Coordinates of C-alpha atoms and ligand atoms in Angstrom, one line a residue:
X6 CA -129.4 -59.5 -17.1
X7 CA -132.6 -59.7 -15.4
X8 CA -135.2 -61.3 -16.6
X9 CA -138.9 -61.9 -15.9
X10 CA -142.2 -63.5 -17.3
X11 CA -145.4 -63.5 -16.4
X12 CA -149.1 -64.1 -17.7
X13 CA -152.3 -62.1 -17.5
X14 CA -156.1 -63.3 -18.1
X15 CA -158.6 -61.3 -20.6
X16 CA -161.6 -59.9 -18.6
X17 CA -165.0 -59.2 -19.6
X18 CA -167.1 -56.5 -17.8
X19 CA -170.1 -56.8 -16.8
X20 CA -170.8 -53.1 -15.9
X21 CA -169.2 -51.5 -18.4
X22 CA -166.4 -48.6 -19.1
X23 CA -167.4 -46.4 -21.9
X24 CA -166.6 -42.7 -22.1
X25 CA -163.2 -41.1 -20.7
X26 CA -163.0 -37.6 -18.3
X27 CA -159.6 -37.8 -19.1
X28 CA -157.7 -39.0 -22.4
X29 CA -154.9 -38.6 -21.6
X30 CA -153.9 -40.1 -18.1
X31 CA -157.0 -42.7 -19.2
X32 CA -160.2 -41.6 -16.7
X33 CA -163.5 -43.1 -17.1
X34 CA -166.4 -41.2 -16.3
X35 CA -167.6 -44.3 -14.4
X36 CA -167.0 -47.4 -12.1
X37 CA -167.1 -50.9 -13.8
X38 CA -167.4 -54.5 -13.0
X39 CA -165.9 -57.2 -14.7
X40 CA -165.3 -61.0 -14.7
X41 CA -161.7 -62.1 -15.7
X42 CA -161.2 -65.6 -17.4
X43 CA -159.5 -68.3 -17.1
X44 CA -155.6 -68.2 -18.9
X45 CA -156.3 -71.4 -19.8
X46 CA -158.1 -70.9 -22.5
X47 CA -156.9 -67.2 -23.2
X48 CA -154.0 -65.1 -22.1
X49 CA -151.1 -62.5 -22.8
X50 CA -147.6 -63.5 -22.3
X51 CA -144.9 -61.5 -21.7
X52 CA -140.9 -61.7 -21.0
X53 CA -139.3 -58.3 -19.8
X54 CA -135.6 -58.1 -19.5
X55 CA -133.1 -55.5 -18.1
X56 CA -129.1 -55.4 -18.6
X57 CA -126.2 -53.5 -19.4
X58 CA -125.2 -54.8 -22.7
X59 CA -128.7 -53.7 -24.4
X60 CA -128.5 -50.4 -26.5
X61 CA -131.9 -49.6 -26.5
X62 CA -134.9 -50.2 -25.3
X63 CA -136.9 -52.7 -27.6
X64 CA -140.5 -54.2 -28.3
X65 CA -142.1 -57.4 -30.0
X66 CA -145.0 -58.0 -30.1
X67 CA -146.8 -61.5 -31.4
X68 CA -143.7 -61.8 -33.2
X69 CA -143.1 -58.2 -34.9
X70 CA -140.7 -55.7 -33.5
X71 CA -142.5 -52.3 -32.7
X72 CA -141.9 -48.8 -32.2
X73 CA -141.5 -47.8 -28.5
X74 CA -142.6 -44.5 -29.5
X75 CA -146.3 -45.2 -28.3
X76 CA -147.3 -42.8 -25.7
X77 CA -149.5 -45.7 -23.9
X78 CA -146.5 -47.9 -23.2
X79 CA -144.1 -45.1 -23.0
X80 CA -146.8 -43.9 -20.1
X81 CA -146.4 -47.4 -18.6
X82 CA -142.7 -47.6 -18.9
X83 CA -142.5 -44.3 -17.3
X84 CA -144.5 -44.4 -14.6
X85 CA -143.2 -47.9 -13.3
X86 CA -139.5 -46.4 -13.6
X87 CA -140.6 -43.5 -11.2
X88 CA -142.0 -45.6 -8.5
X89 CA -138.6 -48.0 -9.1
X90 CA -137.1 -45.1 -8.3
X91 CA -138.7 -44.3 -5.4
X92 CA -138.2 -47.8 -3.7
X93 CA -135.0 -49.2 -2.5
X94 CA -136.1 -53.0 -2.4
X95 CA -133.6 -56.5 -1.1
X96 CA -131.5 -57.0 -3.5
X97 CA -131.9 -54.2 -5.6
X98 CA -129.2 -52.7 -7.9
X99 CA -129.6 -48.8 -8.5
X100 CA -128.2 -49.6 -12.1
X101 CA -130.9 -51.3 -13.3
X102 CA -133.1 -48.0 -14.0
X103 CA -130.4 -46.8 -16.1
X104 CA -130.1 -50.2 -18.2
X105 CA -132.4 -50.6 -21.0
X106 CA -135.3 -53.0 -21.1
X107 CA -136.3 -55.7 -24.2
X108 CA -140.0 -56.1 -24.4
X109 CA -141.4 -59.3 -25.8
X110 CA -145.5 -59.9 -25.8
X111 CA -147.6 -62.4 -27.3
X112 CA -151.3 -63.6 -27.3
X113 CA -152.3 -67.2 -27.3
X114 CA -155.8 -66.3 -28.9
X115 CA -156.5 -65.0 -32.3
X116 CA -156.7 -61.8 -32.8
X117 CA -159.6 -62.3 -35.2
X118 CA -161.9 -63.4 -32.5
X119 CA -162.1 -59.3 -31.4
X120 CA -161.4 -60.3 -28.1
X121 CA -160.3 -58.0 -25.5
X122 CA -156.3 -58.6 -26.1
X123 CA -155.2 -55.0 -25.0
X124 CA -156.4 -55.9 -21.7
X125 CA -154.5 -58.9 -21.0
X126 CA -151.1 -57.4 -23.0
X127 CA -151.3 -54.3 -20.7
X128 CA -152.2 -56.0 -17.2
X129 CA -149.2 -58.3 -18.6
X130 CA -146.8 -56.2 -19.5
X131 CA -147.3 -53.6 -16.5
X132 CA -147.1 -56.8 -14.2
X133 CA -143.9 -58.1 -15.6
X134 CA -142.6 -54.7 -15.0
X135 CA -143.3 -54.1 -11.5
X136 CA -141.6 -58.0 -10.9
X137 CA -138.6 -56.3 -13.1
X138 CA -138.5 -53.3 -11.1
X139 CA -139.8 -54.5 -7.9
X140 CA -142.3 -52.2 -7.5
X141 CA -144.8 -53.2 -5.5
X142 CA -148.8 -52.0 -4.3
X143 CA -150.9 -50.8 -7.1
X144 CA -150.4 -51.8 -10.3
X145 CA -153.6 -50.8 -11.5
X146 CA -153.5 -47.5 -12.3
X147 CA -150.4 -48.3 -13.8
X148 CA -152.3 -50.5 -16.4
X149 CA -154.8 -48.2 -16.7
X150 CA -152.6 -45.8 -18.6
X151 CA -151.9 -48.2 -21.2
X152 CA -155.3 -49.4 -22.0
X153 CA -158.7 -48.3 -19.6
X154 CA -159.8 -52.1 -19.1
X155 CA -156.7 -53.1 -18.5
X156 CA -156.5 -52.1 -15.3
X157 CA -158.7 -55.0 -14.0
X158 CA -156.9 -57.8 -15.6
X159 CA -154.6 -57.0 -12.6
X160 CA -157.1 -59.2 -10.1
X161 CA -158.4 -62.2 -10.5
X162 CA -162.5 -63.4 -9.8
X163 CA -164.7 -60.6 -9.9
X164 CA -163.2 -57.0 -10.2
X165 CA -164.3 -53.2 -9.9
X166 CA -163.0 -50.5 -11.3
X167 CA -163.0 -47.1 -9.0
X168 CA -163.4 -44.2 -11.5
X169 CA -162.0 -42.2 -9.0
X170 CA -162.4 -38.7 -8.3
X171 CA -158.8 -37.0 -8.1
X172 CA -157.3 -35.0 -11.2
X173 CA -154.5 -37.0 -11.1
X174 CA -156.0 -40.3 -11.4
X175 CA -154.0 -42.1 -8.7
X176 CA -157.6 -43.1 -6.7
X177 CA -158.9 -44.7 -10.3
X178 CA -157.9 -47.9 -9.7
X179 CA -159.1 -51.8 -9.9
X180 CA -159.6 -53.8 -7.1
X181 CA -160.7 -57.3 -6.6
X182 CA -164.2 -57.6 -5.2
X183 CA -164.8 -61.5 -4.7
X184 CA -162.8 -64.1 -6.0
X185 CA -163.4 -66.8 -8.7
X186 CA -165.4 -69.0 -7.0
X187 CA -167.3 -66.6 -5.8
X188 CA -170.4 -68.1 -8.1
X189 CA -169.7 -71.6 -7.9
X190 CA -168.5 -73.4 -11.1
X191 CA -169.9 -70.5 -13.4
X192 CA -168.6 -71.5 -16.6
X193 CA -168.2 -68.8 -19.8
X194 CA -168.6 -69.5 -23.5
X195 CA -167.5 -66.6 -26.0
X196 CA -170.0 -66.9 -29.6
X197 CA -167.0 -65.6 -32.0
X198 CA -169.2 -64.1 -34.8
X199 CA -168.5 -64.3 -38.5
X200 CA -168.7 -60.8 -39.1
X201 CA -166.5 -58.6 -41.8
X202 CA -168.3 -55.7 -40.5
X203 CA -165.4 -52.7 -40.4
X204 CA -165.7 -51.7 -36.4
X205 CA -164.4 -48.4 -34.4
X206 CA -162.1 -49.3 -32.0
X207 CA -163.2 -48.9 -28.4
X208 CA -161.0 -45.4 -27.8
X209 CA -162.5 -43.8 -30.8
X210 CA -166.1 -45.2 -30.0
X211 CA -166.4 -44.1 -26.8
X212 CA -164.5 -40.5 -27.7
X213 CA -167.7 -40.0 -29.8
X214 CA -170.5 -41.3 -27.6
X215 CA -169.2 -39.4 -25.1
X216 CA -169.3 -36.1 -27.5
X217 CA -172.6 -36.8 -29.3
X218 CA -174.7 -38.8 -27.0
X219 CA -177.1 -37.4 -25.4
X220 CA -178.1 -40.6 -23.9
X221 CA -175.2 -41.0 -22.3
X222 CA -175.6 -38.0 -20.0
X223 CA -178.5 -40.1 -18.8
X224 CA -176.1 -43.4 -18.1
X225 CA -173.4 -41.4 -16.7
X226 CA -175.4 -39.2 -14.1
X227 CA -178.2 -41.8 -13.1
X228 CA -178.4 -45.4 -14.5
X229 CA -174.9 -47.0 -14.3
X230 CA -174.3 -45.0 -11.2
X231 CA -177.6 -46.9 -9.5
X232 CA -177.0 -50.4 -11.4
X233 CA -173.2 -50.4 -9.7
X234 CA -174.8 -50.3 -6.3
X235 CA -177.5 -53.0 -7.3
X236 CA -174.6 -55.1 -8.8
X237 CA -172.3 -54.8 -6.1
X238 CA -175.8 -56.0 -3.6
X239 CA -176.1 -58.9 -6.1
X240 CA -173.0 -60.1 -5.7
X241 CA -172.9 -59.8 -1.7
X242 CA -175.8 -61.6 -1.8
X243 CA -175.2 -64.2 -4.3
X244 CA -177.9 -63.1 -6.3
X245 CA -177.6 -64.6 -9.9
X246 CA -180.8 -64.2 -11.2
X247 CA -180.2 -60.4 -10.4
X248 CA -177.1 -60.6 -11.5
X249 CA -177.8 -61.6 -15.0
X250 CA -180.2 -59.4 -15.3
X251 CA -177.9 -56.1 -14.1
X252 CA -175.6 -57.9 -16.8
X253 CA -177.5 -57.6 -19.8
X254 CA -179.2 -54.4 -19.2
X255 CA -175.8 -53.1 -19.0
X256 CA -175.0 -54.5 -21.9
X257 CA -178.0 -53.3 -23.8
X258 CA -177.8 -49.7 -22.3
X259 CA -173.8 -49.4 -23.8
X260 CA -174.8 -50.3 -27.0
X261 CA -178.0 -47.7 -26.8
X262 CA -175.3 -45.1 -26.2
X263 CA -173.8 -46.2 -29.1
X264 CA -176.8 -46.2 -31.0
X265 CA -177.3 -42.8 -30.2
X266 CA -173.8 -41.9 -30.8
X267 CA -173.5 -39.9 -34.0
X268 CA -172.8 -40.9 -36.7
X269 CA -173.6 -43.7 -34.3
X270 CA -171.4 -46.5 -34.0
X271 CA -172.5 -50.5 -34.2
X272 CA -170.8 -53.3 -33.2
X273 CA -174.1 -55.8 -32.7
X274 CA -174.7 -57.6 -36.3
X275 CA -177.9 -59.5 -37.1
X276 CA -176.3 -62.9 -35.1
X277 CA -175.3 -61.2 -32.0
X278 CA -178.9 -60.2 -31.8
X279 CA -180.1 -64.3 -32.6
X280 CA -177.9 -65.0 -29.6
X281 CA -179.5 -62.5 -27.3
X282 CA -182.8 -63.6 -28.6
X283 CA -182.1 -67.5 -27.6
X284 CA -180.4 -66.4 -24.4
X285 CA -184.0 -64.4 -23.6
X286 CA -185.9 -67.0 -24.6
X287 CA -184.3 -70.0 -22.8
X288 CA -184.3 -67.9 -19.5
X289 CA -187.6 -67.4 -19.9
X290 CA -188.2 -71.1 -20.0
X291 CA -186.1 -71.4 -16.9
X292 CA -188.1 -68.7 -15.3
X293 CA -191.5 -70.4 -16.1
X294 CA -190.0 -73.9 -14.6
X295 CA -189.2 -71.3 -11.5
X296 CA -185.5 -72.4 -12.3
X297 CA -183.9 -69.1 -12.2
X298 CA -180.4 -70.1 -10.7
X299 CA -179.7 -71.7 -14.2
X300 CA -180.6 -68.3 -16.3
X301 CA -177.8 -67.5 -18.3
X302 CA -176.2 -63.7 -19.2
X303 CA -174.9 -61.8 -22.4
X304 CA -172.9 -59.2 -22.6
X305 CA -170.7 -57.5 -25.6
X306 CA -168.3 -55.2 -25.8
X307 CA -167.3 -52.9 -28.5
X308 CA -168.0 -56.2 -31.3
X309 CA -170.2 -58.9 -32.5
X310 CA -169.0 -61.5 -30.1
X311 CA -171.5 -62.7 -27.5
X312 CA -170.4 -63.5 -24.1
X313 CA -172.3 -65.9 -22.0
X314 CA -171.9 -66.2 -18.2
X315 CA -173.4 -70.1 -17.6
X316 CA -173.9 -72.1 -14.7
X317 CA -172.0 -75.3 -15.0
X318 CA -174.8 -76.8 -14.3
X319 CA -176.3 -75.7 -17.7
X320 CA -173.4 -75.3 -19.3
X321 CA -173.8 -78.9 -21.4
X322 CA -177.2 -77.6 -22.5
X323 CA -176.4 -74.3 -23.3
X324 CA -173.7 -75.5 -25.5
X325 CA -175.8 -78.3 -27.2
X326 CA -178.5 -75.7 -28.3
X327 CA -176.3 -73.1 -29.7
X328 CA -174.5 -76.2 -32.1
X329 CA -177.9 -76.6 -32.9
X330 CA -179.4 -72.9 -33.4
X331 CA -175.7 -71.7 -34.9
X332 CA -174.4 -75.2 -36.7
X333 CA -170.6 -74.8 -38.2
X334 CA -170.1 -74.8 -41.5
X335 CA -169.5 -77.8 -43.1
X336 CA -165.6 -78.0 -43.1
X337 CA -165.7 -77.6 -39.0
X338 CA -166.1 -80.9 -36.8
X339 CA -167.5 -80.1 -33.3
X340 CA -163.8 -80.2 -31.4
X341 CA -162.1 -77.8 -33.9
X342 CA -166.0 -75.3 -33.1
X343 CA -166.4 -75.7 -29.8
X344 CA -162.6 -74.8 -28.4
X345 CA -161.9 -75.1 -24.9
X346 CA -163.3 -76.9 -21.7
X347 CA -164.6 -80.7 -23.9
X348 CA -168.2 -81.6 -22.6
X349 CA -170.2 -84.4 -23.2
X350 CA -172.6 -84.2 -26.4
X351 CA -176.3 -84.5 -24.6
X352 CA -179.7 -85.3 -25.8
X353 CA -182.0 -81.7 -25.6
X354 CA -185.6 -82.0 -24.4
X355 CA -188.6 -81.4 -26.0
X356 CA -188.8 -77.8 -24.5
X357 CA -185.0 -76.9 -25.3
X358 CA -185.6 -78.4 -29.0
X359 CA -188.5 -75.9 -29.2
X360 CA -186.4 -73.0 -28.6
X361 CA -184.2 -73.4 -32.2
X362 CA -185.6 -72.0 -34.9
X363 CA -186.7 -74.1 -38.0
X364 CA -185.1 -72.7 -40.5
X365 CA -181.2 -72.4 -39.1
X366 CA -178.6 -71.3 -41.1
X367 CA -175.0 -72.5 -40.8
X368 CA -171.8 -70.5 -40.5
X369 CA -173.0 -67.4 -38.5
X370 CA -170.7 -68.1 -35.7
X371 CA -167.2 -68.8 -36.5
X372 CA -166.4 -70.5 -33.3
X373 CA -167.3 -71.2 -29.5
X374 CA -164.9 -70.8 -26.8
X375 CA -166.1 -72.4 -23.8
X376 CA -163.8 -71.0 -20.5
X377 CA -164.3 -70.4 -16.5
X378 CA -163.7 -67.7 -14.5
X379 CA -159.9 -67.6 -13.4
X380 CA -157.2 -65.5 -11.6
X381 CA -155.0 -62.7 -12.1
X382 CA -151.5 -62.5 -13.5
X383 CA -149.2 -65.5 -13.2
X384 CA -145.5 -65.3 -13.0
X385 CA -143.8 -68.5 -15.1
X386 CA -140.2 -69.3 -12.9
X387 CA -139.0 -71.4 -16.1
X388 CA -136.9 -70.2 -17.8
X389 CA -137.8 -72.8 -20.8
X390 CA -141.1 -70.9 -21.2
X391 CA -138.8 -67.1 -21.6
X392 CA -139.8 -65.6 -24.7
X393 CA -135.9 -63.8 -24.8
X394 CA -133.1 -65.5 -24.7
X395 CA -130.8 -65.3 -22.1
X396 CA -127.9 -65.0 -23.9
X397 CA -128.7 -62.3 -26.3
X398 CA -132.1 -61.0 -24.9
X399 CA -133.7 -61.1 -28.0
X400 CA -136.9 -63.3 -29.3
X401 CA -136.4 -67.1 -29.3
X402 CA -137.3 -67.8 -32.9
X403 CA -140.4 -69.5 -32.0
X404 CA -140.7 -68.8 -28.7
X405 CA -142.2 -64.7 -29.8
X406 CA -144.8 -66.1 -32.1
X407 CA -145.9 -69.4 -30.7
Ligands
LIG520 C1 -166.4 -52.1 -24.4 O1 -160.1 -50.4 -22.4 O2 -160.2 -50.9 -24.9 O3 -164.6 -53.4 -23.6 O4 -159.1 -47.2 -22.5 O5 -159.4 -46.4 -24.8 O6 -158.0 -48.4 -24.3 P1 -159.2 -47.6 -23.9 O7 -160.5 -48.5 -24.1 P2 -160.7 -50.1 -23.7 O8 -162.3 -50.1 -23.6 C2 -163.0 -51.2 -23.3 C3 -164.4 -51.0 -23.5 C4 -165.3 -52.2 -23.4 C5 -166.0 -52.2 -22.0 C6 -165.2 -52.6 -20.8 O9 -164.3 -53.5 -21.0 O10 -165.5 -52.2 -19.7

């Protein structure tokens, strides 16, 4: 048996995919830009294994068996079994294309928070794969096919997404752009919205906008093409101020093509929109103190759930007014609201105090998750942490959904 397990980051773009040119094979009709986080905090986990003795090939994931009928894994599966098959590597046994594989794949974040999880399980399980297989350059596109975003959970630090121009997709690929210090000691906190709000998933969405919006010809052909270039200059240069901005127009502009989508299709709800209002108005305070290093970003993707890029140096701040603008509910303590990277509680000014609202209302946010920028896929050499066992090669009782 060969086994292998490995780790990949959630990443948050900050130009963003929407709208295929090809369903299938997973083509986007433009470039993005995305941020991935730290696995601290959030990540996918995966354990691949091949051998001889296993009948089928098998999937579990966060604890359930599934069907390997799924044409986006099968596509994965597929494709990293042809270029296996193409490359004779040290050590390699021809065999093992012809054994079958057992799949295991958990997240260590709640589903509930919305959070980009088919990203990280797809970068995961693609890169567990090619360490199976031994396949090596590109993993990408690869990824790609299982889930669009997917493919730039591959890198680490800041990452852009070629749309590419071939039919057959093999020049739409991620590559890393700067890594994750690139912006010193930038810090992220995700606002996980209390929202019951049904939501279309992000394939369906984006099939619409992308068939209804007339908008979007508008994004596609002129803006995002023209705010890639400015992005990519803001990052060369260091530029955050620009680079917030860039951020949240991008932002904005996706969820105008979804606006105009028909029947259109919303994912803000009335807090995401409280959040972008605070974030506006506390930059604009920065801005007047001619501060503008310490402005802070949003962006959302197909949910409620803010994401805030932060300069550490703000980060305590930022964090102390949104406990104060968006207070738990009564049953929460600070430590079990605010997850992640522990800061000091600090005393707000005058001016920060006169950016919450009077009349606040508690229980609009569910919880804050307060991360860092981080690097791509890890592989984990012990064996303890192996979600199969290596005797049998199936789930470790607690090991699938812990
Ligand atoms: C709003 O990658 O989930 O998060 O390719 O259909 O699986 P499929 O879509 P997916 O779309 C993500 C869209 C987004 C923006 C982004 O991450 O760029």
């Amino acid at each position: 048996m060969k086994t292998v397990t490995c780790t990949a980051p959630v990443n948050i773009a900050v130009i963003k995919y929407w709208g295929k040119r090809d369903e299938k094979i997973i083509l986007p009709l433009n470039d993005s830009i995305s941020f991935t986080l730290s696995q601290d905090e959030m990540c996918a986990k995966t354990t691949v294994s091949v051998s001889p003795a296993f009948s089928d090939d098998r999937f579990w994931l966060n604890g359930k068996e599934e069907s390997l009928e799924n044409p986006r894994v099968q596509n994965c599966l597929k494709e990293i079994r042809r270029r296996a098959s193409k490359r004779k590597f040290e050590g390699y046994d021809e065999d093992i294309l012809n054994w079958h594989v057992h799949i295991c794949s958990v997240n260590n974040f709640p589903t509930a928070a919305g959070l980009a999880s088919s990203a990280a399980g797809y970068a995961c399980l693609v890169f567990a794969l090619g360490q199976v297989y031994g396949v090596e350059g590109d993993l990408s596109s690869i990824a790609r096919q299982g889930s669009g975003s997917a493919c730039r959970s591959i890198f680490g630090g800041l990452v852009r997404w070629y749309k590419g121009e071939l039919e057959d997709g093999t020049d739409s690929i991620a590559r890393s752009i700067a890594p994750a210090d690139h912006f010193s000691d930038l810090k992220v906190i995700i606002c996980v919205v209390n929202a019951d709000r049904k939501k279309t998933g992000s394939t369906d969405g984006m099939r619409r906008t992308v068939q209804t919006s007339q908008l979007m010809q508008h994004r596609v052909k002129e803006s995002v093409k023209s705010r890639i270039d400015s992005m990519m200059e803001a990052i060369q240069e260091k530029n955050w101020s620009s680079f917030c901005d860039l951020t949240i127009a991008d932002s904005n502009e996706m969820h105008a093509v979804c606006q105009d989508t028909f029947p259109p299709c919303v994912y803000m709800t009335d807090t995401s929109h409280a959040v972008t209002s605070l974030i506006h108005q506390y930059n604009e305070l920065k801005i007047a103190q001619g501060d503008i290093n310490h402005k802070v970003c949003y962006t959302f993707d197909a949910g409620p759930n803010a994401c805030l890029f932060v300069p550490g140096a703000v980060a305590e701040e930022i964090l102390a007014i949104l406990l104060l603008a968006f207070p738990p509910d009564s049953s929460e303590t600070p430590d079990e609201y605010v997850r992640g990277i522990r800061v000091k509680p600090i005393t707000l000014s005058k001016e920060l105090m006169s950016l919450i609202d009077e009349d606040v209302k508690s229980g609009r946010l569910k919880y804050l998750i307060h991360t860092k920028v981080g690097d791509g896929p890890q592989i984990i050499r012990d064996a303890a942490f192996s979600l199969l066992d290596q005797a049998t090669g199936l789930p470790k009782s607690a090991g699938c959904i812990s």
